[in-house]
Amino acid sequence: MCSAETGMVECAGLFLSNNMHPIKDYAHLVGHLDGFNADLIEEHLGLYAGYVKKYNEINERLGSVERVGNYSYAEHSELIRRRSVAWNGTKLHELYFDNLTEGGMELGSGLKIALERNFGSVNAWKDDLKACANATPGWVILAQQIDDGTLQHYVVYEHQNNYPAEVRVILALDCWEHAFAKQYGTNKGAYLNAFFENLHGEELERRLG
Ligand SMILES: [Fe+2]
């Protein structure tokens, strides 16, 4: 049996980090992104904070539940299964909000070259991203393969389904309706245009391996 204390878990005499994750502050984005109403971003940040809290809650609970697994149901099993949802919901939202900035920033030269090499042109990359966005109610990620450095898109359902292994996320695009419907209804295309207008090109360049 393990016991959770502040910031650590004592388990069989060993102290292990319980992986508490802080909620990042994105107040600088609220009311400062063209095409994104302040209340849309505020509501979205509230959802993000909910994923962080659930991730922390799951890790805290794992510090005290019995380590018994079962395919049908066991508390430990369910917590482990759902941790992927809370963690991906946390990190994908951070990648999303981090790749937005007031007024947008031009793509770095390294990323432009990589996009041209992998998609044909920057415009062709944008077209491909838009096509992917129309194929998922979850996420689109522009990913760099760890194996060979190439770039390609993946569509992710919910936050954890269809998620590729061994990739570096260069861009995260939230395609859940909560990201745009409050302002744009079903017009996902207008949302995507606003997304591109505020894209943080320098941040994307920094993520390249
Ligand atoms: Fe979201």
mmCIF file with all atom_site columns, C-alpha atoms and ligand atoms in Angstrom:
data_model
loop_
_atom_site.group_PDB
_atom_site.id
_atom_site.type_symbol
_atom_site.label_atom_id
_atom_site.label_alt_id
_atom_site.label_comp_id
_atom_site.label_asym_id
_atom_site.label_entity_id
_atom_site.label_seq_id
_atom_site.pdbx_PDB_ins_code
_atom_site.Cartn_x
_atom_site.Cartn_y
_atom_site.Cartn_z
_atom_site.occupancy
_atom_site.B_iso_or_equiv
_atom_site.pdbx_formal_charge
_atom_site.auth_seq_id
_atom_site.auth_comp_id
_atom_site.auth_asym_id
_atom_site.auth_atom_id
_atom_site.pdbx_PDB_model_num
ATOM   1   C  CA . MET A 1 1   ? 0.000   0.000  0.000   1.00 0.00 ? 1   MET A CA 1
ATOM   2   C  CA . CYS A 1 2   ? 1.289   3.465  -0.892  1.00 0.00 ? 2   CYS A CA 1
ATOM   3   C  CA . SER A 1 3   ? 0.460   6.830  0.710   1.00 0.00 ? 3   SER A CA 1
ATOM   4   C  CA . ALA A 1 4   ? 0.421   10.207 -1.044  1.00 0.00 ? 4   ALA A CA 1
ATOM   5   C  CA . GLU A 1 5   ? 1.989   13.204 0.674   1.00 0.00 ? 5   GLU A CA 1
ATOM   6   C  CA . THR A 1 6   ? 2.537   16.665 -0.734  1.00 0.00 ? 6   THR A CA 1
ATOM   7   C  CA . GLY A 1 7   ? 4.306   16.278 -4.040  1.00 0.00 ? 7   GLY A CA 1
ATOM   8   C  CA . MET A 1 8   ? 5.593   12.757 -3.332  1.00 0.00 ? 8   MET A CA 1
ATOM   9   C  CA . VAL A 1 9   ? 4.284   9.243  -2.927  1.00 0.00 ? 9   VAL A CA 1
ATOM   10  C  CA . GLU A 1 10  ? 5.732   6.931  -0.295  1.00 0.00 ? 10  GLU A CA 1
ATOM   11  C  CA . CYS A 1 11  ? 5.602   3.366  -1.530  1.00 0.00 ? 11  CYS A CA 1
ATOM   12  C  CA . ALA A 1 12  ? 7.391   0.414  0.100   1.00 0.00 ? 12  ALA A CA 1
ATOM   13  C  CA . GLY A 1 13  ? 9.784   2.826  1.776   1.00 0.00 ? 13  GLY A CA 1
ATOM   14  C  CA . LEU A 1 14  ? 10.683  4.573  -1.513  1.00 0.00 ? 14  LEU A CA 1
ATOM   15  C  CA . PHE A 1 15  ? 9.656   8.129  -2.350  1.00 0.00 ? 15  PHE A CA 1
ATOM   16  C  CA . LEU A 1 16  ? 8.455   8.567  -5.909  1.00 0.00 ? 16  LEU A CA 1
ATOM   17  C  CA . SER A 1 17  ? 7.344   11.708 -7.703  1.00 0.00 ? 17  SER A CA 1
ATOM   18  C  CA . ASN A 1 18  ? 3.558   11.652 -8.109  1.00 0.00 ? 18  ASN A CA 1
ATOM   19  C  CA . ASN A 1 19  ? 3.773   13.678 -11.319 1.00 0.00 ? 19  ASN A CA 1
ATOM   20  C  CA . MET A 1 20  ? 1.635   16.657 -10.334 1.00 0.00 ? 20  MET A CA 1
ATOM   21  C  CA . HIS A 1 21  ? 1.359   18.995 -13.303 1.00 0.00 ? 21  HIS A CA 1
ATOM   22  C  CA . PRO A 1 22  ? 0.856   22.787 -13.011 1.00 0.00 ? 22  PRO A CA 1
ATOM   23  C  CA . ILE A 1 23  ? -1.869  24.647 -14.914 1.00 0.00 ? 23  ILE A CA 1
ATOM   24  C  CA . LYS A 1 24  ? -0.103  26.982 -17.360 1.00 0.00 ? 24  LYS A CA 1
ATOM   25  C  CA . ASP A 1 25  ? -1.169  30.614 -17.525 1.00 0.00 ? 25  ASP A CA 1
ATOM   26  C  CA . TYR A 1 26  ? -2.511  31.685 -20.927 1.00 0.00 ? 26  TYR A CA 1
ATOM   27  C  CA . ALA A 1 27  ? -4.189  34.922 -19.818 1.00 0.00 ? 27  ALA A CA 1
ATOM   28  C  CA . HIS A 1 28  ? -2.063  36.789 -22.396 1.00 0.00 ? 28  HIS A CA 1
ATOM   29  C  CA . LEU A 1 29  ? -4.140  35.179 -25.170 1.00 0.00 ? 29  LEU A CA 1
ATOM   30  C  CA . VAL A 1 30  ? -7.574  36.224 -23.884 1.00 0.00 ? 30  VAL A CA 1
ATOM   31  C  CA . GLY A 1 31  ? -8.927  39.075 -26.008 1.00 0.00 ? 31  GLY A CA 1
ATOM   32  C  CA . HIS A 1 32  ? -5.662  39.282 -27.975 1.00 0.00 ? 32  HIS A CA 1
ATOM   33  C  CA . LEU A 1 33  ? -6.200  36.817 -30.802 1.00 0.00 ? 33  LEU A CA 1
ATOM   34  C  CA . ASP A 1 34  ? -7.908  38.180 -33.912 1.00 0.00 ? 34  ASP A CA 1
ATOM   35  C  CA . GLY A 1 35  ? -10.847 35.950 -34.754 1.00 0.00 ? 35  GLY A CA 1
ATOM   36  C  CA . PHE A 1 36  ? -11.102 34.442 -31.273 1.00 0.00 ? 36  PHE A CA 1
ATOM   37  C  CA . ASN A 1 37  ? -13.594 36.081 -28.917 1.00 0.00 ? 37  ASN A CA 1
ATOM   38  C  CA . ALA A 1 38  ? -12.365 36.455 -25.336 1.00 0.00 ? 38  ALA A CA 1
ATOM   39  C  CA . ASP A 1 39  ? -15.174 34.289 -23.944 1.00 0.00 ? 39  ASP A CA 1
ATOM   40  C  CA . LEU A 1 40  ? -14.351 31.485 -26.403 1.00 0.00 ? 40  LEU A CA 1
ATOM   41  C  CA . ILE A 1 41  ? -10.726 31.391 -25.225 1.00 0.00 ? 41  ILE A CA 1
ATOM   42  C  CA . GLU A 1 42  ? -11.683 31.754 -21.553 1.00 0.00 ? 42  GLU A CA 1
ATOM   43  C  CA . GLU A 1 43  ? -14.085 28.842 -21.786 1.00 0.00 ? 43  GLU A CA 1
ATOM   44  C  CA . HIS A 1 44  ? -11.501 26.761 -23.627 1.00 0.00 ? 44  HIS A CA 1
ATOM   45  C  CA . LEU A 1 45  ? -8.860  27.505 -20.970 1.00 0.00 ? 45  LEU A CA 1
ATOM   46  C  CA . GLY A 1 46  ? -11.312 26.311 -18.349 1.00 0.00 ? 46  GLY A CA 1
ATOM   47  C  CA . LEU A 1 47  ? -11.637 22.990 -20.164 1.00 0.00 ? 47  LEU A CA 1
ATOM   48  C  CA . TYR A 1 48  ? -7.842  22.711 -20.382 1.00 0.00 ? 48  TYR A CA 1
ATOM   49  C  CA . ALA A 1 49  ? -7.558  23.322 -16.626 1.00 0.00 ? 49  ALA A CA 1
ATOM   50  C  CA . GLY A 1 50  ? -10.070 20.524 -16.089 1.00 0.00 ? 50  GLY A CA 1
ATOM   51  C  CA . TYR A 1 51  ? -7.782  18.028 -17.847 1.00 0.00 ? 51  TYR A CA 1
ATOM   52  C  CA . VAL A 1 52  ? -4.804  19.089 -15.731 1.00 0.00 ? 52  VAL A CA 1
ATOM   53  C  CA . LYS A 1 53  ? -6.835  18.679 -12.543 1.00 0.00 ? 53  LYS A CA 1
ATOM   54  C  CA . LYS A 1 54  ? -8.036  15.228 -13.599 1.00 0.00 ? 54  LYS A CA 1
ATOM   55  C  CA . TYR A 1 55  ? -4.486  14.162 -14.484 1.00 0.00 ? 55  TYR A CA 1
ATOM   56  C  CA . ASN A 1 56  ? -3.294  15.247 -11.024 1.00 0.00 ? 56  ASN A CA 1
ATOM   57  C  CA . GLU A 1 57  ? -6.304  13.611 -9.370  1.00 0.00 ? 57  GLU A CA 1
ATOM   58  C  CA . ILE A 1 58  ? -5.596  10.309 -11.164 1.00 0.00 ? 58  ILE A CA 1
ATOM   59  C  CA . ASN A 1 59  ? -1.940  10.325 -10.141 1.00 0.00 ? 59  ASN A CA 1
ATOM   60  C  CA . GLU A 1 60  ? -2.810  11.139 -6.560  1.00 0.00 ? 60  GLU A CA 1
ATOM   61  C  CA . ARG A 1 61  ? -5.374  8.348  -6.457  1.00 0.00 ? 61  ARG A CA 1
ATOM   62  C  CA . LEU A 1 62  ? -2.881  5.868  -7.941  1.00 0.00 ? 62  LEU A CA 1
ATOM   63  C  CA . GLY A 1 63  ? -0.738  6.526  -4.906  1.00 0.00 ? 63  GLY A CA 1
ATOM   64  C  CA . SER A 1 64  ? -3.262  4.840  -2.640  1.00 0.00 ? 64  SER A CA 1
ATOM   65  C  CA . VAL A 1 65  ? -5.229  2.235  -4.632  1.00 0.00 ? 65  VAL A CA 1
ATOM   66  C  CA . GLU A 1 66  ? -4.440  -1.441 -4.505  1.00 0.00 ? 66  GLU A CA 1
ATOM   67  C  CA . ARG A 1 67  ? -2.219  -2.546 -7.383  1.00 0.00 ? 67  ARG A CA 1
ATOM   68  C  CA . VAL A 1 68  ? -4.590  -5.114 -8.811  1.00 0.00 ? 68  VAL A CA 1
ATOM   69  C  CA . GLY A 1 69  ? -5.327  -5.157 -12.542 1.00 0.00 ? 69  GLY A CA 1
ATOM   70  C  CA . ASN A 1 70  ? -8.378  -6.520 -14.344 1.00 0.00 ? 70  ASN A CA 1
ATOM   71  C  CA . TYR A 1 71  ? -9.452  -6.235 -17.975 1.00 0.00 ? 71  TYR A CA 1
ATOM   72  C  CA . SER A 1 72  ? -13.156 -5.772 -17.094 1.00 0.00 ? 72  SER A CA 1
ATOM   73  C  CA . TYR A 1 73  ? -12.756 -3.519 -14.105 1.00 0.00 ? 73  TYR A CA 1
ATOM   74  C  CA . ALA A 1 74  ? -10.426 -2.685 -11.275 1.00 0.00 ? 74  ALA A CA 1
ATOM   75  C  CA . GLU A 1 75  ? -9.892  0.793  -9.899  1.00 0.00 ? 75  GLU A CA 1
ATOM   76  C  CA . HIS A 1 76  ? -6.163  0.712  -10.660 1.00 0.00 ? 76  HIS A CA 1
ATOM   77  C  CA . SER A 1 77  ? -6.882  -0.477 -14.221 1.00 0.00 ? 77  SER A CA 1
ATOM   78  C  CA . GLU A 1 78  ? -9.442  2.259  -14.885 1.00 0.00 ? 78  GLU A CA 1
ATOM   79  C  CA . LEU A 1 79  ? -7.174  4.983  -13.537 1.00 0.00 ? 79  LEU A CA 1
ATOM   80  C  CA . ILE A 1 80  ? -4.331  3.801  -15.762 1.00 0.00 ? 80  ILE A CA 1
ATOM   81  C  CA . ARG A 1 81  ? -6.624  3.574  -18.812 1.00 0.00 ? 81  ARG A CA 1
ATOM   82  C  CA . ARG A 1 82  ? -8.000  7.066  -18.331 1.00 0.00 ? 82  ARG A CA 1
ATOM   83  C  CA . ARG A 1 83  ? -4.665  8.686  -17.509 1.00 0.00 ? 83  ARG A CA 1
ATOM   84  C  CA . SER A 1 84  ? -3.910  8.801  -21.255 1.00 0.00 ? 84  SER A CA 1
ATOM   85  C  CA . VAL A 1 85  ? -7.072  10.874 -21.759 1.00 0.00 ? 85  VAL A CA 1
ATOM   86  C  CA . ALA A 1 86  ? -6.209  13.369 -19.043 1.00 0.00 ? 86  ALA A CA 1
ATOM   87  C  CA . TRP A 1 87  ? -2.526  13.605 -19.981 1.00 0.00 ? 87  TRP A CA 1
ATOM   88  C  CA . ASN A 1 88  ? -3.090  13.991 -23.722 1.00 0.00 ? 88  ASN A CA 1
ATOM   89  C  CA . GLY A 1 89  ? -5.927  16.429 -22.982 1.00 0.00 ? 89  GLY A CA 1
ATOM   90  C  CA . THR A 1 90  ? -3.422  18.415 -20.945 1.00 0.00 ? 90  THR A CA 1
ATOM   91  C  CA . LYS A 1 91  ? -0.447  18.344 -23.300 1.00 0.00 ? 91  LYS A CA 1
ATOM   92  C  CA . LEU A 1 92  ? -2.327  18.738 -26.574 1.00 0.00 ? 92  LEU A CA 1
ATOM   93  C  CA . HIS A 1 93  ? -4.042  21.843 -25.210 1.00 0.00 ? 93  HIS A CA 1
ATOM   94  C  CA . GLU A 1 94  ? -0.693  23.263 -24.084 1.00 0.00 ? 94  GLU A CA 1
ATOM   95  C  CA . LEU A 1 95  ? 0.778   22.586 -27.514 1.00 0.00 ? 95  LEU A CA 1
ATOM   96  C  CA . TYR A 1 96  ? -2.298  24.248 -29.050 1.00 0.00 ? 96  TYR A CA 1
ATOM   97  C  CA . PHE A 1 97  ? -2.266  27.400 -26.919 1.00 0.00 ? 97  PHE A CA 1
ATOM   98  C  CA . ASP A 1 98  ? 1.535   27.631 -27.176 1.00 0.00 ? 98  ASP A CA 1
ATOM   99  C  CA . ASN A 1 99  ? 1.306   27.577 -30.958 1.00 0.00 ? 99  ASN A CA 1
ATOM   100 C  CA . LEU A 1 100 ? -0.925  30.686 -30.951 1.00 0.00 ? 100 LEU A CA 1
ATOM   101 C  CA . THR A 1 101 ? 0.248   34.270 -30.452 1.00 0.00 ? 101 THR A CA 1
ATOM   102 C  CA . GLU A 1 102 ? -1.201  37.748 -30.862 1.00 0.00 ? 102 GLU A CA 1
ATOM   103 C  CA . GLY A 1 103 ? -0.942  38.801 -34.492 1.00 0.00 ? 103 GLY A CA 1
ATOM   104 C  CA . GLY A 1 104 ? 0.747   35.538 -35.491 1.00 0.00 ? 104 GLY A CA 1
ATOM   105 C  CA . MET A 1 105 ? 4.418   35.085 -36.379 1.00 0.00 ? 105 MET A CA 1
ATOM   106 C  CA . GLU A 1 106 ? 5.809   34.008 -39.727 1.00 0.00 ? 106 GLU A CA 1
ATOM   107 C  CA . LEU A 1 107 ? 7.005   30.435 -40.110 1.00 0.00 ? 107 LEU A CA 1
ATOM   108 C  CA . GLY A 1 108 ? 10.745  30.039 -39.572 1.00 0.00 ? 108 GLY A CA 1
ATOM   109 C  CA . SER A 1 109 ? 12.935  29.263 -42.578 1.00 0.00 ? 109 SER A CA 1
ATOM   110 C  CA . GLY A 1 110 ? 13.780  25.759 -41.345 1.00 0.00 ? 110 GLY A CA 1
ATOM   111 C  CA . LEU A 1 111 ? 10.125  24.812 -41.032 1.00 0.00 ? 111 LEU A CA 1
ATOM   112 C  CA . LYS A 1 112 ? 9.279   26.337 -44.419 1.00 0.00 ? 112 LYS A CA 1
ATOM   113 C  CA . ILE A 1 113 ? 11.943  24.224 -46.067 1.00 0.00 ? 113 ILE A CA 1
ATOM   114 C  CA . ALA A 1 114 ? 10.752  21.112 -44.237 1.00 0.00 ? 114 ALA A CA 1
ATOM   115 C  CA . LEU A 1 115 ? 7.111   21.769 -45.227 1.00 0.00 ? 115 LEU A CA 1
ATOM   116 C  CA . GLU A 1 116 ? 8.085   22.315 -48.865 1.00 0.00 ? 116 GLU A CA 1
ATOM   117 C  CA . ARG A 1 117 ? 10.102  19.103 -48.851 1.00 0.00 ? 117 ARG A CA 1
ATOM   118 C  CA . ASN A 1 118 ? 7.326   17.036 -47.278 1.00 0.00 ? 118 ASN A CA 1
ATOM   119 C  CA . PHE A 1 119 ? 4.157   18.586 -48.733 1.00 0.00 ? 119 PHE A CA 1
ATOM   120 C  CA . GLY A 1 120 ? 5.346   20.324 -51.915 1.00 0.00 ? 120 GLY A CA 1
ATOM   121 C  CA . SER A 1 121 ? 4.713   23.894 -50.707 1.00 0.00 ? 121 SER A CA 1
ATOM   122 C  CA . VAL A 1 122 ? 3.513   25.801 -47.647 1.00 0.00 ? 122 VAL A CA 1
ATOM   123 C  CA . ASN A 1 123 ? 0.106   26.280 -49.283 1.00 0.00 ? 123 ASN A CA 1
ATOM   124 C  CA . ALA A 1 124 ? -0.129  22.553 -50.029 1.00 0.00 ? 124 ALA A CA 1
ATOM   125 C  CA . TRP A 1 125 ? 0.657   21.878 -46.360 1.00 0.00 ? 125 TRP A CA 1
ATOM   126 C  CA . LYS A 1 126 ? -2.161  24.207 -45.297 1.00 0.00 ? 126 LYS A CA 1
ATOM   127 C  CA . ASP A 1 127 ? -4.566  22.462 -47.685 1.00 0.00 ? 127 ASP A CA 1
ATOM   128 C  CA . ASP A 1 128 ? -3.554  19.098 -46.245 1.00 0.00 ? 128 ASP A CA 1
ATOM   129 C  CA . LEU A 1 129 ? -4.048  20.365 -42.687 1.00 0.00 ? 129 LEU A CA 1
ATOM   130 C  CA . LYS A 1 130 ? -7.510  21.682 -43.568 1.00 0.00 ? 130 LYS A CA 1
ATOM   131 C  CA . ALA A 1 131 ? -8.459  18.348 -45.153 1.00 0.00 ? 131 ALA A CA 1
ATOM   132 C  CA . CYS A 1 132 ? -7.338  16.524 -42.018 1.00 0.00 ? 132 CYS A CA 1
ATOM   133 C  CA . ALA A 1 133 ? -9.289  18.974 -39.821 1.00 0.00 ? 133 ALA A CA 1
ATOM   134 C  CA . ASN A 1 134 ? -12.439 18.064 -41.703 1.00 0.00 ? 134 ASN A CA 1
ATOM   135 C  CA . ALA A 1 135 ? -11.805 14.379 -40.991 1.00 0.00 ? 135 ALA A CA 1
ATOM   136 C  CA . THR A 1 136 ? -11.787 14.477 -37.197 1.00 0.00 ? 136 THR A CA 1
ATOM   137 C  CA . PRO A 1 137 ? -13.819 15.846 -34.313 1.00 0.00 ? 137 PRO A CA 1
ATOM   138 C  CA . GLY A 1 138 ? -10.660 15.534 -32.202 1.00 0.00 ? 138 GLY A CA 1
ATOM   139 C  CA . TRP A 1 139 ? -7.174  16.765 -33.063 1.00 0.00 ? 139 TRP A CA 1
ATOM   140 C  CA . VAL A 1 140 ? -4.852  17.115 -36.017 1.00 0.00 ? 140 VAL A CA 1
ATOM   141 C  CA . ILE A 1 141 ? -1.166  17.063 -35.273 1.00 0.00 ? 141 ILE A CA 1
ATOM   142 C  CA . LEU A 1 142 ? 1.688   17.923 -37.587 1.00 0.00 ? 142 LEU A CA 1
ATOM   143 C  CA . ALA A 1 143 ? 4.275   15.432 -36.442 1.00 0.00 ? 143 ALA A CA 1
ATOM   144 C  CA . GLN A 1 144 ? 7.949   14.896 -37.126 1.00 0.00 ? 144 GLN A CA 1
ATOM   145 C  CA . GLN A 1 145 ? 8.900   11.242 -37.272 1.00 0.00 ? 145 GLN A CA 1
ATOM   146 C  CA . ILE A 1 146 ? 11.688  10.506 -34.791 1.00 0.00 ? 146 ILE A CA 1
ATOM   147 C  CA . ASP A 1 147 ? 13.073  7.821  -37.129 1.00 0.00 ? 147 ASP A CA 1
ATOM   148 C  CA . ASP A 1 148 ? 13.747  9.897  -40.228 1.00 0.00 ? 148 ASP A CA 1
ATOM   149 C  CA . GLY A 1 149 ? 12.750  13.513 -39.466 1.00 0.00 ? 149 GLY A CA 1
ATOM   150 C  CA . THR A 1 150 ? 9.949   13.630 -42.031 1.00 0.00 ? 150 THR A CA 1
ATOM   151 C  CA . LEU A 1 151 ? 6.755   15.596 -41.381 1.00 0.00 ? 151 LEU A CA 1
ATOM   152 C  CA . GLN A 1 152 ? 3.238   14.284 -41.714 1.00 0.00 ? 152 GLN A CA 1
ATOM   153 C  CA . HIS A 1 153 ? -0.231  14.820 -40.317 1.00 0.00 ? 153 HIS A CA 1
ATOM   154 C  CA . TYR A 1 154 ? -2.150  12.489 -38.044 1.00 0.00 ? 154 TYR A CA 1
ATOM   155 C  CA . VAL A 1 155 ? -5.775  12.737 -36.970 1.00 0.00 ? 155 VAL A CA 1
ATOM   156 C  CA . VAL A 1 156 ? -6.481  11.889 -33.344 1.00 0.00 ? 156 VAL A CA 1
ATOM   157 C  CA . TYR A 1 157 ? -9.902  10.978 -31.941 1.00 0.00 ? 157 TYR A CA 1
ATOM   158 C  CA . GLU A 1 158 ? -10.799 12.236 -28.472 1.00 0.00 ? 158 GLU A CA 1
ATOM   159 C  CA . HIS A 1 159 ? -7.296  12.943 -27.123 1.00 0.00 ? 159 HIS A CA 1
ATOM   160 C  CA . GLN A 1 160 ? -5.750  9.496  -27.119 1.00 0.00 ? 160 GLN A CA 1
ATOM   161 C  CA . ASN A 1 161 ? -7.195  7.373  -29.916 1.00 0.00 ? 161 ASN A CA 1
ATOM   162 C  CA . ASN A 1 162 ? -5.149  6.982  -33.106 1.00 0.00 ? 162 ASN A CA 1
ATOM   163 C  CA . TYR A 1 163 ? -2.225  8.749  -31.476 1.00 0.00 ? 163 TYR A CA 1
ATOM   164 C  CA . PRO A 1 164 ? 1.043   7.911  -33.288 1.00 0.00 ? 164 PRO A CA 1
ATOM   165 C  CA . ALA A 1 165 ? 4.057   6.490  -31.492 1.00 0.00 ? 165 ALA A CA 1
ATOM   166 C  CA . GLU A 1 166 ? 7.551   7.951  -31.677 1.00 0.00 ? 166 GLU A CA 1
ATOM   167 C  CA . VAL A 1 167 ? 6.787   11.353 -33.122 1.00 0.00 ? 167 VAL A CA 1
ATOM   168 C  CA . ARG A 1 168 ? 7.589   14.929 -32.171 1.00 0.00 ? 168 ARG A CA 1
ATOM   169 C  CA . VAL A 1 169 ? 4.520   17.208 -32.249 1.00 0.00 ? 169 VAL A CA 1
ATOM   170 C  CA . ILE A 1 170 ? 5.266   20.359 -34.279 1.00 0.00 ? 170 ILE A CA 1
ATOM   171 C  CA . LEU A 1 171 ? 1.708   21.736 -34.382 1.00 0.00 ? 171 LEU A CA 1
ATOM   172 C  CA . ALA A 1 172 ? -1.497  20.830 -32.572 1.00 0.00 ? 172 ALA A CA 1
ATOM   173 C  CA . LEU A 1 173 ? -4.862  21.879 -33.985 1.00 0.00 ? 173 LEU A CA 1
ATOM   174 C  CA . ASP A 1 174 ? -7.903  21.455 -31.771 1.00 0.00 ? 174 ASP A CA 1
ATOM   175 C  CA . CYS A 1 175 ? -10.860 20.366 -33.880 1.00 0.00 ? 175 CYS A CA 1
ATOM   176 C  CA . TRP A 1 176 ? -13.259 19.673 -31.017 1.00 0.00 ? 176 TRP A CA 1
ATOM   177 C  CA . GLU A 1 177 ? -16.405 21.777 -31.412 1.00 0.00 ? 177 GLU A CA 1
ATOM   178 C  CA . HIS A 1 178 ? -15.670 23.559 -28.141 1.00 0.00 ? 178 HIS A CA 1
ATOM   179 C  CA . ALA A 1 179 ? -12.682 25.202 -29.893 1.00 0.00 ? 179 ALA A CA 1
ATOM   180 C  CA . PHE A 1 180 ? -14.863 27.099 -32.368 1.00 0.00 ? 180 PHE A CA 1
ATOM   181 C  CA . ALA A 1 181 ? -18.637 26.365 -32.373 1.00 0.00 ? 181 ALA A CA 1
ATOM   182 C  CA . LYS A 1 182 ? -19.496 29.001 -29.757 1.00 0.00 ? 182 LYS A CA 1
ATOM   183 C  CA . GLN A 1 183 ? -18.262 31.656 -32.209 1.00 0.00 ? 183 GLN A CA 1
ATOM   184 C  CA . TYR A 1 184 ? -18.367 30.026 -35.634 1.00 0.00 ? 184 TYR A CA 1
ATOM   185 C  CA . GLY A 1 185 ? -21.133 27.447 -35.376 1.00 0.00 ? 185 GLY A CA 1
ATOM   186 C  CA . THR A 1 186 ? -20.374 24.709 -37.896 1.00 0.00 ? 186 THR A CA 1
ATOM   187 C  CA . ASN A 1 187 ? -18.093 26.933 -40.005 1.00 0.00 ? 187 ASN A CA 1
ATOM   188 C  CA . LYS A 1 188 ? -14.860 25.126 -39.247 1.00 0.00 ? 188 LYS A CA 1
ATOM   189 C  CA . GLY A 1 189 ? -13.215 26.774 -42.278 1.00 0.00 ? 189 GLY A CA 1
ATOM   190 C  CA . ALA A 1 190 ? -13.527 30.255 -40.726 1.00 0.00 ? 190 ALA A CA 1
ATOM   191 C  CA . TYR A 1 191 ? -12.029 28.907 -37.497 1.00 0.00 ? 191 TYR A CA 1
ATOM   192 C  CA . LEU A 1 192 ? -9.092  27.455 -39.412 1.00 0.00 ? 192 LEU A CA 1
ATOM   193 C  CA . ASN A 1 193 ? -8.458  30.803 -41.112 1.00 0.00 ? 193 ASN A CA 1
ATOM   194 C  CA . ALA A 1 194 ? -8.357  32.483 -37.683 1.00 0.00 ? 194 ALA A CA 1
ATOM   195 C  CA . PHE A 1 195 ? -6.017  29.745 -36.456 1.00 0.00 ? 195 PHE A CA 1
ATOM   196 C  CA . PHE A 1 196 ? -3.572  30.401 -39.299 1.00 0.00 ? 196 PHE A CA 1
ATOM   197 C  CA . GLU A 1 197 ? -3.747  34.182 -38.671 1.00 0.00 ? 197 GLU A CA 1
ATOM   198 C  CA . ASN A 1 198 ? -2.502  33.678 -35.112 1.00 0.00 ? 198 ASN A CA 1
ATOM   199 C  CA . LEU A 1 199 ? -0.043  30.864 -35.711 1.00 0.00 ? 199 LEU A CA 1
ATOM   200 C  CA . HIS A 1 200 ? 3.183   31.198 -33.712 1.00 0.00 ? 200 HIS A CA 1
ATOM   201 C  CA . GLY A 1 201 ? 5.693   30.381 -36.443 1.00 0.00 ? 201 GLY A CA 1
ATOM   202 C  CA . GLU A 1 202 ? 8.730   30.748 -34.168 1.00 0.00 ? 202 GLU A CA 1
ATOM   203 C  CA . GLU A 1 203 ? 7.313   28.286 -31.639 1.00 0.00 ? 203 GLU A CA 1
ATOM   204 C  CA . LEU A 1 204 ? 6.725   25.709 -34.378 1.00 0.00 ? 204 LEU A CA 1
ATOM   205 C  CA . GLU A 1 205 ? 10.301  26.168 -35.606 1.00 0.00 ? 205 GLU A CA 1
ATOM   206 C  CA . ARG A 1 206 ? 11.593  25.671 -32.059 1.00 0.00 ? 206 ARG A CA 1
ATOM   207 C  CA . ARG A 1 207 ? 9.801   22.310 -31.840 1.00 0.00 ? 207 ARG A CA 1
ATOM   208 C  CA . LEU A 1 208 ? 11.571  20.898 -34.903 1.00 0.00 ? 208 LEU A CA 1
ATOM   209 C  CA . GLY A 1 209 ? 14.174  18.292 -34.068 1.00 0.00 ? 209 GLY A CA 1
HETATM 210 FE FE . FE  B 2 .   ? -9.922  21.865 -26.635 1.00 0.00 ? 1   FE  B FE 1
#
